[in-house]
Short mmCIF file of N, CA and C in Angstrom, two decimals:
data_model
loop_
_atom_site.label_atom_id
_atom_site.label_comp_id
_atom_site.label_asym_id
_atom_site.label_seq_id
_atom_site.Cartn_x
_atom_site.Cartn_y
_atom_site.Cartn_z
N ARG A 3 0.82 -1.19 0.00
CA ARG A 3 0.00 0.00 0.00
C ARG A 3 0.86 1.25 0.00
N ALA A 4 1.94 1.21 0.79
CA ALA A 4 2.81 2.39 0.86
C ALA A 4 3.47 2.67 -0.48
N ALA A 5 3.85 1.61 -1.20
CA ALA A 5 4.45 1.79 -2.52
C ALA A 5 3.45 2.41 -3.49
N ALA A 6 2.20 1.97 -3.42
CA ALA A 6 1.16 2.53 -4.29
C ALA A 6 0.87 3.99 -3.96
N GLN A 7 1.10 4.39 -2.72
CA GLN A 7 0.86 5.76 -2.29
C GLN A 7 2.05 6.68 -2.58
N GLY A 8 3.12 6.12 -3.17
CA GLY A 8 4.25 6.94 -3.59
C GLY A 8 5.40 7.02 -2.61
N TYR A 9 5.44 6.16 -1.60
CA TYR A 9 6.54 6.17 -0.64
C TYR A 9 7.75 5.49 -1.29
N SER A 10 8.79 6.27 -1.57
CA SER A 10 9.89 5.77 -2.40
C SER A 10 10.69 4.64 -1.76
N ALA A 11 10.90 4.69 -0.43
CA ALA A 11 11.65 3.62 0.22
C ALA A 11 10.94 2.28 0.07
N THR A 12 9.63 2.30 0.13
CA THR A 12 8.86 1.07 -0.04
C THR A 12 8.90 0.61 -1.49
N GLN A 13 8.88 1.55 -2.41
CA GLN A 13 8.99 1.19 -3.82
C GLN A 13 10.33 0.51 -4.11
N VAL A 14 11.38 1.00 -3.48
CA VAL A 14 12.70 0.38 -3.66
C VAL A 14 12.70 -1.03 -3.07
N LYS A 15 12.13 -1.19 -1.87
CA LYS A 15 12.07 -2.52 -1.23
C LYS A 15 11.23 -3.49 -2.06
N LEU A 16 10.12 -3.01 -2.61
CA LEU A 16 9.29 -3.85 -3.45
C LEU A 16 10.04 -4.21 -4.74
N GLY A 17 10.76 -3.25 -5.28
CA GLY A 17 11.60 -3.52 -6.45
C GLY A 17 12.66 -4.57 -6.15
N ASP A 18 13.26 -4.48 -4.95
CA ASP A 18 14.24 -5.48 -4.53
C ASP A 18 13.61 -6.88 -4.47
N SER A 19 12.37 -6.94 -4.02
CA SER A 19 11.67 -8.23 -3.95
C SER A 19 11.53 -8.85 -5.34
N TYR A 20 11.19 -8.04 -6.32
CA TYR A 20 11.08 -8.54 -7.68
C TYR A 20 12.45 -8.84 -8.28
N TYR A 21 13.45 -8.07 -7.90
CA TYR A 21 14.81 -8.29 -8.42
C TYR A 21 15.37 -9.64 -7.95
N TYR A 22 15.24 -9.90 -6.65
CA TYR A 22 15.80 -11.13 -6.06
C TYR A 22 14.82 -12.30 -6.06
N GLY A 23 13.56 -12.05 -6.35
CA GLY A 23 12.57 -13.11 -6.34
C GLY A 23 12.12 -13.48 -4.95
N TRP A 24 12.08 -12.52 -4.03
CA TRP A 24 11.63 -12.77 -2.66
C TRP A 24 10.11 -12.76 -2.63
N GLY A 25 9.50 -13.92 -2.49
CA GLY A 25 8.05 -14.03 -2.40
C GLY A 25 7.34 -13.87 -3.73
N THR A 26 8.08 -13.79 -4.80
CA THR A 26 7.52 -13.64 -6.14
C THR A 26 8.54 -14.14 -7.16
N ASN A 27 8.16 -14.14 -8.41
CA ASN A 27 9.12 -14.50 -9.45
C ASN A 27 10.04 -13.32 -9.75
N VAL A 28 11.25 -13.62 -10.20
CA VAL A 28 12.17 -12.57 -10.61
C VAL A 28 11.57 -11.88 -11.84
N ASP A 29 11.46 -10.55 -11.76
CA ASP A 29 10.86 -9.78 -12.86
C ASP A 29 11.60 -8.45 -12.96
N PHE A 30 12.57 -8.38 -13.88
CA PHE A 30 13.38 -7.18 -14.01
C PHE A 30 12.60 -6.00 -14.58
N LYS A 31 11.59 -6.26 -15.38
CA LYS A 31 10.77 -5.17 -15.94
C LYS A 31 10.03 -4.43 -14.81
N THR A 32 9.40 -5.20 -13.92
CA THR A 32 8.69 -4.60 -12.79
C THR A 32 9.67 -3.92 -11.84
N THR A 33 10.82 -4.56 -11.63
CA THR A 33 11.85 -3.97 -10.79
C THR A 33 12.25 -2.60 -11.32
N GLY A 34 12.55 -2.55 -12.62
CA GLY A 34 12.95 -1.29 -13.23
C GLY A 34 11.87 -0.22 -13.13
N ALA A 35 10.62 -0.62 -13.33
CA ALA A 35 9.51 0.34 -13.23
C ALA A 35 9.40 0.91 -11.82
N LEU A 36 9.55 0.06 -10.81
CA LEU A 36 9.46 0.53 -9.42
C LEU A 36 10.63 1.44 -9.06
N TYR A 37 11.84 1.07 -9.46
CA TYR A 37 13.00 1.92 -9.20
C TYR A 37 12.86 3.27 -9.92
N ARG A 38 12.39 3.22 -11.16
CA ARG A 38 12.22 4.45 -11.94
C ARG A 38 11.20 5.38 -11.27
N LYS A 39 10.12 4.79 -10.80
CA LYS A 39 9.08 5.57 -10.13
C LYS A 39 9.63 6.23 -8.87
N ALA A 40 10.38 5.48 -8.07
CA ALA A 40 10.96 6.03 -6.83
C ALA A 40 12.00 7.11 -7.14
N SER A 41 12.75 6.94 -8.20
CA SER A 41 13.78 7.93 -8.52
C SER A 41 13.18 9.21 -9.09
N LYS A 42 12.06 9.09 -9.79
CA LYS A 42 11.43 10.28 -10.38
C LYS A 42 10.57 11.04 -9.37
N GLN A 43 9.83 10.33 -8.55
CA GLN A 43 8.90 10.98 -7.64
C GLN A 43 9.60 11.68 -6.47
N GLN A 44 10.51 10.96 -5.82
CA GLN A 44 11.13 11.53 -4.62
C GLN A 44 12.65 11.56 -4.71
N TYR A 45 13.19 11.38 -5.91
CA TYR A 45 14.63 11.45 -6.15
C TYR A 45 15.42 10.55 -5.19
N ASN A 46 14.95 9.31 -5.06
CA ASN A 46 15.57 8.34 -4.16
C ASN A 46 16.92 7.89 -4.75
N ALA A 47 18.01 8.15 -4.01
CA ALA A 47 19.36 7.84 -4.49
C ALA A 47 19.56 6.33 -4.65
N GLN A 48 19.01 5.54 -3.75
CA GLN A 48 19.15 4.08 -3.86
C GLN A 48 18.49 3.58 -5.14
N ALA A 49 17.33 4.13 -5.46
CA ALA A 49 16.63 3.73 -6.68
C ALA A 49 17.45 4.12 -7.91
N MET A 50 18.06 5.31 -7.88
CA MET A 50 18.89 5.74 -9.01
C MET A 50 20.10 4.83 -9.17
N PHE A 51 20.74 4.49 -8.06
CA PHE A 51 21.89 3.60 -8.10
C PHE A 51 21.50 2.24 -8.67
N ASN A 52 20.39 1.69 -8.17
CA ASN A 52 19.93 0.39 -8.64
C ASN A 52 19.58 0.41 -10.13
N LEU A 53 18.95 1.49 -10.58
CA LEU A 53 18.65 1.63 -12.01
C LEU A 53 19.93 1.69 -12.83
N GLY A 54 20.92 2.42 -12.31
CA GLY A 54 22.21 2.50 -12.99
C GLY A 54 22.84 1.13 -13.13
N TYR A 55 22.77 0.33 -12.07
CA TYR A 55 23.32 -1.02 -12.12
C TYR A 55 22.58 -1.88 -13.14
N MET A 56 21.26 -1.74 -13.19
CA MET A 56 20.47 -2.53 -14.14
C MET A 56 20.81 -2.14 -15.58
N HIS A 57 21.06 -0.85 -15.83
CA HIS A 57 21.47 -0.42 -17.17
C HIS A 57 22.89 -0.88 -17.48
N GLU A 58 23.74 -0.87 -16.46
CA GLU A 58 25.12 -1.34 -16.66
C GLU A 58 25.15 -2.80 -17.10
N LYS A 59 24.31 -3.62 -16.48
CA LYS A 59 24.29 -5.05 -16.77
C LYS A 59 23.28 -5.43 -17.86
N GLY A 60 22.38 -4.52 -18.21
CA GLY A 60 21.34 -4.84 -19.19
C GLY A 60 20.28 -5.76 -18.63
N LEU A 61 19.91 -5.58 -17.40
CA LEU A 61 18.92 -6.43 -16.74
C LEU A 61 17.52 -5.85 -16.93
N GLY A 62 16.75 -6.42 -17.83
CA GLY A 62 15.38 -6.00 -18.05
C GLY A 62 15.24 -4.70 -18.81
N MET A 63 16.35 -4.14 -19.25
CA MET A 63 16.33 -2.89 -20.00
C MET A 63 17.56 -2.82 -20.88
N ARG A 64 17.60 -1.81 -21.70
CA ARG A 64 18.71 -1.64 -22.63
C ARG A 64 20.02 -1.45 -21.86
N LYS A 65 21.04 -2.19 -22.29
CA LYS A 65 22.35 -2.06 -21.67
C LYS A 65 22.98 -0.75 -22.16
N GLY A 66 23.37 0.08 -21.22
CA GLY A 66 23.96 1.35 -21.59
C GLY A 66 24.83 1.90 -20.49
N TRP A 67 26.13 1.96 -20.74
CA TRP A 67 27.05 2.44 -19.72
C TRP A 67 26.95 3.94 -19.53
N ASN A 68 26.61 4.69 -20.58
CA ASN A 68 26.46 6.14 -20.42
C ASN A 68 25.29 6.47 -19.51
N LEU A 69 24.19 5.76 -19.71
CA LEU A 69 23.02 5.99 -18.85
C LEU A 69 23.31 5.53 -17.42
N ALA A 70 24.02 4.43 -17.28
CA ALA A 70 24.40 3.95 -15.94
C ALA A 70 25.24 5.01 -15.23
N LYS A 71 26.22 5.59 -15.93
CA LYS A 71 27.06 6.63 -15.33
C LYS A 71 26.22 7.84 -14.93
N ARG A 72 25.29 8.23 -15.78
CA ARG A 72 24.44 9.38 -15.47
C ARG A 72 23.62 9.12 -14.20
N LEU A 73 23.07 7.92 -14.10
CA LEU A 73 22.27 7.59 -12.92
C LEU A 73 23.13 7.51 -11.66
N TYR A 74 24.35 6.97 -11.79
CA TYR A 74 25.26 6.93 -10.64
C TYR A 74 25.59 8.36 -10.19
N ASP A 75 25.86 9.24 -11.14
CA ASP A 75 26.17 10.63 -10.80
C ASP A 75 24.99 11.32 -10.12
N LEU A 76 23.78 11.09 -10.61
CA LEU A 76 22.59 11.67 -9.99
C LEU A 76 22.41 11.17 -8.56
N ALA A 77 22.66 9.87 -8.35
CA ALA A 77 22.54 9.31 -7.00
C ALA A 77 23.56 9.95 -6.06
N ALA A 78 24.76 10.22 -6.55
CA ALA A 78 25.79 10.86 -5.73
C ALA A 78 25.39 12.28 -5.36
N GLU A 79 24.73 12.97 -6.29
CA GLU A 79 24.25 14.33 -6.01
C GLU A 79 23.18 14.34 -4.92
N LYS A 80 22.31 13.34 -4.95
CA LYS A 80 21.16 13.32 -4.04
C LYS A 80 21.51 12.84 -2.64
N ASN A 81 22.58 12.05 -2.50
CA ASN A 81 22.88 11.48 -1.19
C ASN A 81 24.40 11.47 -0.99
N ALA A 82 24.88 12.26 -0.07
CA ALA A 82 26.31 12.34 0.20
C ALA A 82 26.87 11.04 0.76
N ASP A 83 26.05 10.26 1.45
CA ASP A 83 26.51 8.98 2.01
C ASP A 83 26.81 7.95 0.94
N ALA A 84 26.30 8.16 -0.25
CA ALA A 84 26.47 7.19 -1.34
C ALA A 84 27.71 7.44 -2.17
N LYS A 85 28.48 8.46 -1.85
CA LYS A 85 29.61 8.85 -2.70
C LYS A 85 30.67 7.75 -2.84
N ILE A 86 31.00 7.05 -1.76
CA ILE A 86 32.04 6.02 -1.85
C ILE A 86 31.59 4.82 -2.69
N PRO A 87 30.41 4.22 -2.43
CA PRO A 87 30.00 3.11 -3.29
C PRO A 87 29.83 3.54 -4.75
N ILE A 88 29.39 4.76 -4.96
CA ILE A 88 29.22 5.23 -6.33
C ILE A 88 30.57 5.45 -7.00
N ALA A 89 31.54 5.95 -6.25
CA ALA A 89 32.89 6.12 -6.80
C ALA A 89 33.46 4.78 -7.23
N ILE A 90 33.24 3.75 -6.43
CA ILE A 90 33.71 2.40 -6.78
C ILE A 90 33.00 1.90 -8.04
N ALA A 91 31.69 2.12 -8.11
CA ALA A 91 30.92 1.70 -9.29
C ALA A 91 31.39 2.45 -10.54
N LEU A 92 31.71 3.73 -10.40
CA LEU A 92 32.18 4.51 -11.55
C LEU A 92 33.57 4.05 -12.01
N ILE A 93 34.44 3.71 -11.07
CA ILE A 93 35.76 3.19 -11.43
C ILE A 93 35.60 1.89 -12.20
N LYS A 94 34.74 1.01 -11.70
CA LYS A 94 34.50 -0.26 -12.38
C LYS A 94 33.95 -0.01 -13.78
N LEU A 95 33.05 0.95 -13.91
CA LEU A 95 32.46 1.27 -15.20
C LEU A 95 33.52 1.80 -16.17
N GLN A 96 34.44 2.62 -15.67
CA GLN A 96 35.51 3.12 -16.52
C GLN A 96 36.43 2.00 -16.99
N ILE A 97 36.74 1.07 -16.09
CA ILE A 97 37.58 -0.07 -16.47
C ILE A 97 36.89 -0.90 -17.54
N LEU A 98 35.58 -1.15 -17.37
CA LEU A 98 34.85 -1.92 -18.38
C LEU A 98 34.83 -1.20 -19.71
N THR A 99 34.64 0.11 -19.70
CA THR A 99 34.62 0.89 -20.93
C THR A 99 35.98 0.84 -21.63
N LYS A 100 37.05 1.00 -20.88
CA LYS A 100 38.39 0.94 -21.47
C LYS A 100 38.69 -0.44 -22.02
N THR A 101 38.28 -1.48 -21.29
CA THR A 101 38.51 -2.84 -21.76
C THR A 101 37.79 -3.08 -23.07
N GLU A 102 36.56 -2.60 -23.19
CA GLU A 102 35.81 -2.76 -24.44
C GLU A 102 36.46 -2.00 -25.58
N SER A 103 36.99 -0.80 -25.29
CA SER A 103 37.61 -0.03 -26.36
C SER A 103 38.92 -0.68 -26.82
N ILE A 104 39.63 -1.34 -25.91
CA ILE A 104 40.87 -2.03 -26.28
C ILE A 104 40.57 -3.24 -27.16
N LYS A 105 39.41 -3.86 -26.96
CA LYS A 105 39.05 -5.04 -27.74
C LYS A 105 38.78 -4.73 -29.20
N GLU A 106 38.62 -3.46 -29.53
CA GLU A 106 38.36 -3.07 -30.91
C GLU A 106 39.62 -3.26 -31.76
N PRO A 107 39.46 -3.41 -33.06
CA PRO A 107 40.63 -3.58 -33.94
C PRO A 107 41.60 -2.43 -33.74
N PRO A 108 42.87 -2.60 -33.86
CA PRO A 108 43.63 -3.77 -34.26
C PRO A 108 44.05 -4.68 -33.11
N TYR A 109 43.62 -4.39 -31.88
CA TYR A 109 44.05 -5.17 -30.71
C TYR A 109 43.09 -6.29 -30.33
N ARG A 110 42.05 -6.49 -31.10
CA ARG A 110 41.01 -7.44 -30.74
C ARG A 110 41.56 -8.86 -30.56
N PHE A 111 42.51 -9.26 -31.38
CA PHE A 111 43.03 -10.62 -31.31
C PHE A 111 43.69 -10.93 -29.97
N ILE A 112 44.14 -9.91 -29.26
CA ILE A 112 44.80 -10.12 -27.96
C ILE A 112 43.77 -10.43 -26.88
N PHE A 113 42.56 -9.89 -27.01
CA PHE A 113 41.60 -9.91 -25.92
C PHE A 113 40.41 -10.81 -26.19
N TYR A 114 40.62 -12.04 -26.58
CA TYR A 114 39.52 -12.99 -26.67
C TYR A 114 39.37 -13.61 -25.28
N LEU A 115 38.71 -12.89 -24.39
CA LEU A 115 38.56 -13.32 -23.01
C LEU A 115 37.33 -14.19 -22.86
N ASP A 116 37.48 -15.29 -22.17
CA ASP A 116 36.30 -16.10 -21.91
C ASP A 116 35.56 -15.54 -20.71
N GLU A 117 34.39 -16.09 -20.41
CA GLU A 117 33.53 -15.56 -19.36
C GLU A 117 34.18 -15.63 -17.99
N SER A 118 34.96 -16.67 -17.71
CA SER A 118 35.54 -16.80 -16.38
C SER A 118 36.59 -15.72 -16.13
N ILE A 119 37.33 -15.34 -17.14
CA ILE A 119 38.33 -14.29 -16.98
C ILE A 119 37.64 -12.95 -16.79
N GLU A 120 36.64 -12.67 -17.61
CA GLU A 120 35.93 -11.40 -17.49
C GLU A 120 35.21 -11.28 -16.15
N ALA A 121 34.69 -12.38 -15.64
CA ALA A 121 33.96 -12.35 -14.37
C ALA A 121 34.90 -12.10 -13.19
N ASN A 122 36.16 -12.50 -13.32
CA ASN A 122 37.12 -12.37 -12.21
C ASN A 122 38.22 -11.36 -12.51
N TRP A 123 37.92 -10.32 -13.25
CA TRP A 123 38.92 -9.34 -13.65
C TRP A 123 39.62 -8.71 -12.44
N ASP A 124 38.88 -8.55 -11.35
CA ASP A 124 39.47 -7.90 -10.18
C ASP A 124 40.57 -8.75 -9.55
N LEU A 125 40.40 -10.07 -9.57
CA LEU A 125 41.43 -10.96 -9.02
C LEU A 125 42.70 -10.90 -9.86
N TYR A 126 42.55 -10.83 -11.18
CA TYR A 126 43.71 -10.72 -12.06
C TYR A 126 44.42 -9.38 -11.85
N LEU A 127 43.66 -8.33 -11.64
CA LEU A 127 44.26 -7.02 -11.38
C LEU A 127 45.06 -7.04 -10.08
N ILE A 128 44.50 -7.65 -9.05
CA ILE A 128 45.21 -7.75 -7.77
C ILE A 128 46.50 -8.55 -7.94
N ALA A 129 46.45 -9.63 -8.70
CA ALA A 129 47.64 -10.45 -8.93
C ALA A 129 48.72 -9.66 -9.66
N ILE A 130 48.33 -8.90 -10.67
CA ILE A 130 49.30 -8.10 -11.43
C ILE A 130 49.91 -7.03 -10.54
N LEU A 131 49.09 -6.35 -9.75
CA LEU A 131 49.61 -5.32 -8.86
C LEU A 131 50.54 -5.91 -7.81
N THR A 132 50.22 -7.10 -7.32
CA THR A 132 51.09 -7.77 -6.36
C THR A 132 52.44 -8.10 -6.98
N LEU A 133 52.42 -8.58 -8.22
CA LEU A 133 53.68 -8.89 -8.91
C LEU A 133 54.52 -7.65 -9.11
N PHE A 134 53.89 -6.54 -9.47
CA PHE A 134 54.64 -5.29 -9.60
C PHE A 134 55.23 -4.87 -8.27
N GLY A 135 54.50 -5.05 -7.19
CA GLY A 135 55.01 -4.71 -5.87
C GLY A 135 56.19 -5.58 -5.48
N LEU A 136 56.12 -6.88 -5.78
CA LEU A 136 57.23 -7.78 -5.49
C LEU A 136 58.45 -7.42 -6.31
N ARG A 137 58.24 -7.06 -7.58
CA ARG A 137 59.33 -6.67 -8.46
C ARG A 137 60.00 -5.41 -7.92
N HIS A 138 59.21 -4.47 -7.48
CA HIS A 138 59.73 -3.22 -6.92
C HIS A 138 60.56 -3.50 -5.67
N ASN A 139 60.09 -4.35 -4.79
CA ASN A 139 60.81 -4.70 -3.56
C ASN A 139 62.13 -5.40 -3.90
N LEU A 140 62.12 -6.28 -4.90
CA LEU A 140 63.33 -6.98 -5.31
C LEU A 140 64.36 -6.01 -5.85
N LEU A 141 63.92 -5.05 -6.64
CA LEU A 141 64.85 -4.04 -7.18
C LEU A 141 65.45 -3.20 -6.06
N LEU A 142 64.66 -2.88 -5.05
CA LEU A 142 65.16 -2.11 -3.92
C LEU A 142 66.21 -2.91 -3.14
N GLU A 143 66.00 -4.21 -2.98
CA GLU A 143 66.95 -5.05 -2.26
C GLU A 143 68.25 -5.18 -3.04
N LEU A 144 68.14 -5.27 -4.37
CA LEU A 144 69.35 -5.39 -5.20
C LEU A 144 70.17 -4.11 -5.17
N GLN A 145 69.52 -2.97 -5.01
CA GLN A 145 70.25 -1.71 -4.96
C GLN A 145 71.01 -1.54 -3.65
N CYS A 146 70.54 -2.19 -2.60
CA CYS A 146 71.20 -2.07 -1.30
C CYS A 146 72.40 -2.93 -1.24
#
């Protein structure tokens, strides 16, 4: 009832229920409609963030990183507490955008990544950074 009366926090919770399938079937179209309603009526930052994520992944709506970035930015404007999670989401979005641009010709042959590599990109990044750190420490020891 509260969601029908325009209470945005309840609309977000109801959208979460449809997103995760809590007590109902998973329905991304309904989820998106509820998040959109909450973000437009009362400028709910959580709803904007969730919509951005759905656009980023293409869940029930057109996949679009530009729209996802716009929604993340709007959520950051509306709620100062959301700045850190949104900053992390924006960094991830930039990495995905750069990775896609690198896959374009003439470098495409280098980046035929399978799903498991793309899903765990953060682990590979941590491993590479760790190796660079070890290399740096080794060079420092050799100089002494």
